[in-house]
Short mmCIF file of C-alpha atoms and ligand atoms in Angstrom, two decimals:
data_model
loop_
_atom_site.label_atom_id
_atom_site.label_comp_id
_atom_site.label_asym_id
_atom_site.label_seq_id
_atom_site.Cartn_x
_atom_site.Cartn_y
_atom_site.Cartn_z
CA MET A 1 127.42 146.75 114.66
CA ILE A 2 130.05 144.50 113.06
CA PHE A 3 132.98 146.19 111.31
CA GLY A 4 130.92 149.39 111.42
CA ILE A 5 127.95 147.74 109.65
CA PRO A 6 124.57 147.21 111.40
CA GLU A 7 124.48 143.53 112.30
CA LEU A 8 121.32 142.74 110.38
CA ASP A 9 122.96 144.07 107.20
CA PHE A 10 126.23 142.27 107.95
CA HIS A 11 124.35 139.00 108.45
CA SER A 12 122.42 139.53 105.25
CA TYR A 13 125.69 140.09 103.31
CA ALA A 14 127.11 136.90 104.87
CA THR A 15 124.02 134.95 103.80
CA TRP A 16 124.25 136.24 100.24
CA LEU A 17 127.96 135.47 100.24
CA GLU A 18 127.05 131.86 101.09
CA LEU A 19 124.61 131.78 98.17
CA GLY A 20 127.31 133.22 95.89
CA LEU A 21 129.73 130.56 97.11
CA ALA A 22 127.12 127.92 96.26
CA VAL A 23 127.19 129.04 92.62
CA LEU A 24 131.00 129.18 92.54
CA THR A 25 131.29 125.78 94.22
CA MET A 26 128.83 124.15 91.85
CA ILE A 27 130.71 125.43 88.80
CA SER A 28 134.07 124.36 90.31
CA VAL A 29 133.02 120.84 91.30
CA PHE A 30 131.39 120.26 87.92
CA ILE A 31 134.77 121.04 86.35
CA ILE A 32 137.14 119.52 88.96
CA SER A 33 136.13 116.76 91.41
CA ALA A 34 137.07 117.63 95.00
CA PRO A 35 140.22 115.59 95.76
CA TYR A 36 139.23 113.42 98.71
CA GLY A 37 137.98 109.84 99.11
CA ARG A 38 137.90 107.93 95.80
CA HIS A 39 138.84 111.10 93.91
CA MET A 40 141.96 111.78 96.02
CA ARG A 41 145.05 112.58 93.92
CA GLY A 42 148.38 114.33 94.31
CA GLY A 43 149.23 117.90 93.36
CA TRP A 44 147.09 119.66 95.97
CA GLY A 45 149.88 120.47 98.46
CA PRO A 46 150.43 119.07 101.96
CA GLU A 47 148.06 116.34 103.07
CA VAL A 48 146.44 115.29 106.33
CA ASN A 49 145.23 111.87 107.49
CA SER A 50 141.67 111.49 106.19
CA ARG A 51 140.05 110.75 109.57
CA ALA A 52 141.74 113.79 111.16
CA GLY A 53 140.74 115.78 108.06
CA TRP A 54 137.06 114.97 108.64
CA ILE A 55 137.24 116.14 112.26
CA ILE A 56 139.10 119.33 111.34
CA MET A 57 136.66 120.09 108.49
CA GLU A 58 133.58 119.58 110.60
CA PHE A 59 134.49 120.96 114.05
CA PRO A 60 133.19 124.50 113.30
CA THR A 61 129.75 123.02 112.68
CA VAL A 62 129.64 121.98 116.34
CA LEU A 63 131.92 124.42 118.19
CA VAL A 64 131.60 127.66 116.19
CA PHE A 65 127.86 127.04 115.79
CA GLY A 66 127.50 126.34 119.54
CA GLY A 67 129.59 129.39 120.52
CA ILE A 68 127.68 131.79 118.27
CA TYR A 69 124.38 130.30 119.39
CA LEU A 70 125.29 131.04 123.01
CA LEU A 71 125.88 134.73 122.22
CA GLY A 72 122.25 135.13 121.11
CA ASP A 73 119.57 136.89 123.16
CA HIS A 74 117.14 134.01 122.56
CA LYS A 75 119.49 131.18 123.52
CA PHE A 76 117.23 129.90 126.30
CA ASP A 77 113.99 130.11 124.30
CA LEU A 78 112.25 126.83 123.51
CA VAL A 79 112.24 126.90 119.69
CA PRO A 80 115.85 128.07 119.28
CA LEU A 81 116.86 125.28 121.69
CA MET A 82 114.91 122.76 119.59
CA LEU A 83 116.63 124.01 116.42
CA LEU A 84 120.02 123.86 118.13
CA SER A 85 119.29 120.23 119.11
CA ILE A 86 118.31 119.30 115.55
CA TRP A 87 121.51 120.82 114.17
CA GLN A 88 123.77 119.23 116.78
CA PHE A 89 121.97 115.88 116.43
CA HIS A 90 123.42 115.74 112.91
CA TYR A 91 126.76 117.45 113.41
CA ILE A 92 128.01 115.95 116.69
CA ARG A 93 127.67 112.56 115.02
CA ARG A 94 129.23 113.72 111.74
CA THR A 95 132.19 115.37 113.49
CA PHE A 96 133.05 113.10 116.38
CA ILE A 97 131.52 109.68 115.58
CA TYR A 98 131.35 109.27 111.78
CA PRO A 99 135.14 109.62 111.19
CA PHE A 100 135.77 106.72 113.58
CA LEU A 101 133.19 104.47 111.92
CA LEU A 102 134.87 104.69 108.50
CA ARG A 103 136.65 101.57 107.31
CA GLY A 104 139.72 101.17 105.13
CA GLN A 105 141.20 104.60 105.91
CA LYS A 106 144.69 103.36 106.87
CA GLY A 107 147.21 105.43 104.93
CA LYS A 108 144.46 107.52 103.26
CA THR A 109 144.83 111.27 103.21
CA MET A 110 143.17 114.42 101.95
CA PRO A 111 144.75 117.77 101.01
CA GLN A 112 145.07 120.20 103.90
CA SER A 113 143.77 122.88 101.54
CA ILE A 114 140.45 121.01 101.19
CA ALA A 115 140.12 120.66 104.98
CA LEU A 116 140.93 124.36 105.51
CA THR A 117 138.51 125.50 102.80
CA ALA A 118 135.81 123.47 104.54
CA VAL A 119 136.71 125.05 107.90
CA VAL A 120 136.24 128.53 106.41
CA PHE A 121 132.92 127.64 104.76
CA ASN A 122 131.60 125.78 107.83
CA SER A 123 132.49 128.75 110.06
CA LEU A 124 130.66 131.15 107.74
CA ASN A 125 127.66 128.83 107.64
CA ALA A 126 127.75 128.39 111.43
CA TYR A 127 127.59 132.17 111.87
CA VAL A 128 124.82 132.57 109.29
CA ASN A 129 122.58 129.87 110.77
CA ALA A 130 123.39 130.02 114.52
CA ARG A 131 123.12 133.79 114.69
CA TRP A 132 119.81 133.57 112.91
CA ILE A 133 118.19 131.01 115.19
CA SER A 134 119.38 132.41 118.54
CA HIS A 135 119.41 136.14 117.88
CA LEU A 136 118.20 137.66 114.61
CA GLY A 137 115.29 135.38 113.74
CA ILE A 138 112.06 135.48 115.74
CA TYR A 139 110.84 132.08 116.91
CA THR A 140 108.18 132.23 119.61
CA ASP A 141 106.89 129.06 121.30
CA ASP A 142 103.93 128.77 118.91
CA TRP A 143 106.42 128.08 116.06
CA LEU A 144 106.47 124.51 117.41
CA THR A 145 102.98 123.92 116.01
CA HIS A 146 103.55 125.83 112.76
CA PRO A 147 103.08 123.53 109.72
CA ALA A 148 106.47 124.63 108.31
CA PHE A 149 108.27 123.57 111.48
CA ILE A 150 106.48 120.22 111.72
CA ALA A 151 106.94 119.44 108.00
CA GLY A 152 110.57 120.59 108.16
CA LEU A 153 111.27 118.30 111.09
CA VAL A 154 109.72 115.33 109.26
CA VAL A 155 111.74 116.11 106.11
CA PHE A 156 114.93 116.57 108.14
CA LEU A 157 114.52 113.25 109.97
CA THR A 158 113.65 111.45 106.72
CA GLY A 159 116.83 112.80 105.12
CA TRP A 160 118.86 111.90 108.18
CA GLY A 161 117.51 108.35 108.09
CA ILE A 162 118.38 107.97 104.39
CA ASN A 163 121.85 109.52 104.86
CA THR A 164 122.89 107.41 107.85
CA TRP A 165 121.45 104.22 106.34
CA ALA A 166 123.25 104.81 103.04
CA ASP A 167 126.55 105.65 104.75
CA ARG A 168 126.24 102.43 106.78
CA VAL A 169 125.69 100.34 103.64
CA LEU A 170 128.93 101.78 102.19
CA ARG A 171 130.85 101.07 105.41
CA ASP A 172 129.59 97.50 105.51
CA LEU A 173 130.94 96.86 102.01
CA ARG A 174 134.40 96.59 103.57
CA ALA A 175 135.51 93.98 106.05
CA PRO A 176 137.82 95.49 108.70
CA GLY A 177 141.16 96.21 107.03
CA GLU A 178 139.80 96.15 103.45
CA THR A 179 140.40 99.27 101.39
CA GLY A 180 138.89 98.57 97.95
CA TYR A 181 135.54 99.49 96.41
CA LYS A 182 132.50 97.29 95.62
CA ILE A 183 129.10 97.94 94.06
CA PRO A 184 126.60 98.88 96.79
CA ARG A 185 123.24 97.13 96.43
CA GLY A 186 119.78 97.10 97.96
CA GLY A 187 117.15 99.67 98.93
CA LEU A 188 117.68 103.12 97.45
CA TYR A 189 120.99 101.94 95.94
CA GLU A 190 118.92 100.14 93.30
CA TYR A 191 117.69 103.57 92.17
CA VAL A 192 120.61 105.95 92.68
CA THR A 193 124.37 105.85 93.06
CA CYS A 194 124.53 108.32 95.97
CA PRO A 195 121.57 107.97 98.35
CA ASN A 196 123.84 109.29 101.12
CA TYR A 197 124.10 112.62 99.28
CA LEU A 198 120.37 112.57 98.48
CA GLY A 199 119.61 112.08 102.19
CA GLU A 200 121.97 114.90 103.17
CA ILE A 201 120.36 117.32 100.70
CA ILE A 202 116.86 116.36 101.91
CA GLU A 203 117.97 116.93 105.51
CA TRP A 204 119.08 120.51 104.90
CA PHE A 205 115.99 121.39 102.89
CA GLY A 206 114.11 120.11 105.95
CA TRP A 207 116.18 122.51 108.05
CA ALA A 208 115.35 125.34 105.63
CA LEU A 209 111.65 124.53 106.03
CA ALA A 210 111.80 124.15 109.82
CA THR A 211 113.49 127.56 110.14
CA LEU A 212 111.62 129.08 107.17
CA SER A 213 114.62 131.32 106.67
CA LEU A 214 117.02 132.53 103.97
CA PRO A 215 120.01 131.35 106.08
CA GLY A 216 118.52 127.84 106.19
CA LEU A 217 117.78 127.91 102.47
CA ALA A 218 121.28 129.19 101.70
CA PHE A 219 122.80 126.16 103.43
CA ALA A 220 120.42 123.72 101.72
CA ILE A 221 121.27 125.23 98.32
CA TYR A 222 125.00 125.15 99.12
CA THR A 223 124.77 121.48 100.11
CA ALA A 224 123.01 120.57 96.86
CA ALA A 225 125.51 122.66 94.86
CA ASN A 226 128.45 120.96 96.57
CA ILE A 227 127.50 117.26 96.63
CA GLY A 228 124.97 117.15 93.80
CA PRO A 229 127.65 117.36 91.09
CA ARG A 230 129.81 114.91 93.05
CA ALA A 231 127.03 112.34 92.68
CA GLY A 232 127.54 112.68 88.92
CA THR A 233 131.30 112.27 89.26
CA ASN A 234 130.90 109.22 91.51
CA HIS A 235 128.42 107.69 89.07
CA ALA A 236 130.81 108.13 86.14
CA TRP A 237 133.60 106.63 88.28
CA TYR A 238 131.50 103.49 89.02
CA LEU A 239 130.58 103.07 85.35
CA GLU A 240 134.24 103.25 84.39
CA LYS A 241 135.48 100.97 87.15
CA PHE A 242 132.74 98.30 87.11
CA PRO A 243 131.63 96.96 83.68
CA ASP A 244 128.66 95.27 85.43
CA TYR A 245 127.50 98.48 87.17
CA PRO A 246 123.65 98.59 86.95
CA LYS A 247 122.83 100.65 83.86
CA LYS A 248 119.39 101.74 85.07
CA ARG A 249 120.72 103.29 88.27
CA LYS A 250 120.56 107.12 88.27
CA ARG A 251 123.06 109.46 89.93
CA LEU A 252 121.13 111.23 92.68
CA ILE A 253 117.42 111.54 91.95
CA PRO A 254 115.47 108.30 91.37
CA PHE A 255 114.18 107.90 87.76
CA ILE A 256 115.37 111.42 86.82
CA TRP A 257 119.14 112.09 87.11
N1 NAP B 1 126.93 118.95 103.69
C1 NAP B 1 127.86 118.81 102.73
O1 NAP B 1 128.06 119.74 101.93
C2 NAP B 1 128.67 117.52 102.62
C3 NAP B 1 129.83 117.50 101.85
C4 NAP B 1 130.55 116.31 101.72
C5 NAP B 1 130.10 115.17 102.37
N2 NAP B 1 128.99 115.21 103.12
C6 NAP B 1 128.49 113.99 103.77
O2 NAP B 1 129.57 113.27 104.33
C7 NAP B 1 129.39 111.86 104.16
C8 NAP B 1 130.58 111.26 103.43
O3 NAP B 1 130.74 111.88 102.18
P1 NAP B 1 131.76 111.28 101.09
O4 NAP B 1 131.77 112.23 99.96
O5 NAP B 1 133.04 110.91 101.77
O6 NAP B 1 130.97 109.94 100.71
P2 NAP B 1 131.45 108.64 99.90
O7 NAP B 1 132.42 109.00 98.83
O8 NAP B 1 130.21 107.93 99.53
O9 NAP B 1 132.30 107.77 100.98
C9 NAP B 1 131.78 107.47 102.25
C10 NAP B 1 132.63 106.34 102.86
O10 NAP B 1 132.29 105.09 102.24
C11 NAP B 1 133.41 104.54 101.56
N3 NAP B 1 132.92 104.06 100.26
C12 NAP B 1 132.27 104.81 99.34
N4 NAP B 1 131.91 104.05 98.29
C13 NAP B 1 132.38 102.81 98.54
C14 NAP B 1 132.34 101.57 97.81
N5 NAP B 1 131.74 101.51 96.63
N6 NAP B 1 132.92 100.47 98.35
C15 NAP B 1 133.52 100.55 99.56
N7 NAP B 1 133.58 101.69 100.31
C16 NAP B 1 133.02 102.81 99.81
C17 NAP B 1 134.42 105.67 101.41
O11 NAP B 1 135.74 105.14 101.36
P3 NAP B 1 137.00 106.01 100.85
O12 NAP B 1 137.13 107.16 101.81
O13 NAP B 1 138.13 105.04 100.92
O14 NAP B 1 136.67 106.50 99.46
C18 NAP B 1 134.14 106.49 102.66
O15 NAP B 1 134.80 105.92 103.76
C19 NAP B 1 128.08 111.67 103.39
O16 NAP B 1 127.06 111.40 104.31
C20 NAP B 1 127.85 113.04 102.75
O17 NAP B 1 126.48 113.30 102.57
C21 NAP B 1 128.27 116.37 103.27
#
């Protein structure tokens, strides 16, 4: 029981809350671009150094997820351990390595309110997904050979490869100490403005497939709802800033949008 509610029901409410937040987030970010990175602007209250902001935003994905995972009855089972490894493979890097790889962050900040909002969402999502894989979901050893798990793993790794490659291309646009923006070129950048977001969305749909679960799907949908519209905002920003920005390049999905 949690707050007097049977845990399965409580978890289901939390999962549907995450899906509801996906809808709210998508509407909000279509109307107002989240104020960080190139879209950072004043008027959002106290600010925090952007590198520290990234670590604060993302730490629940590693620590809250890990803590909730460890409370589960199936924490030592093979498939839950595999799923934990997949998750942490992405998030340990994103939380503790990625912020230190970024270039040109000297003097850059983000609103504390954005970092705190992300902490709340990431904690909710950590509960929804970690509790599912180590306690509420049923993953016996034969799940390892299930087509959904194998396909999900392939999709996840493909997305991860695209995301980390695309993030590296952006980093390499700046020499150490540079802070400005240039047009990224080559590979998937010839087709879309934000292959890093595309890769991230693919990754979490891979997770949804590998877990074949509503919690996994809720996070994949939330990710698409959050960064999908931002790809549109970034694309419009490039078109405005660079008169020679490639006109055939789409926002997020090659040849389509
Ligand atoms: N799961 C989720 O819901 C979620 C949400 C947000 C982000 N993410 C992931 O987090 C990562 C970063 O996201 P983001 O929104 O910060 O990505 P971004 O806007 O593409 O920026 C990534 C980094 O590259 C730099 N950069 C971007 N475009 C550049 C250009 N044209 N020239 C030079 N430098 C450039 C940025 O510098 P500045 O900081 O100076 O702008 C920043 O350091 C991505 O992999 C994304 O998928 C995931």
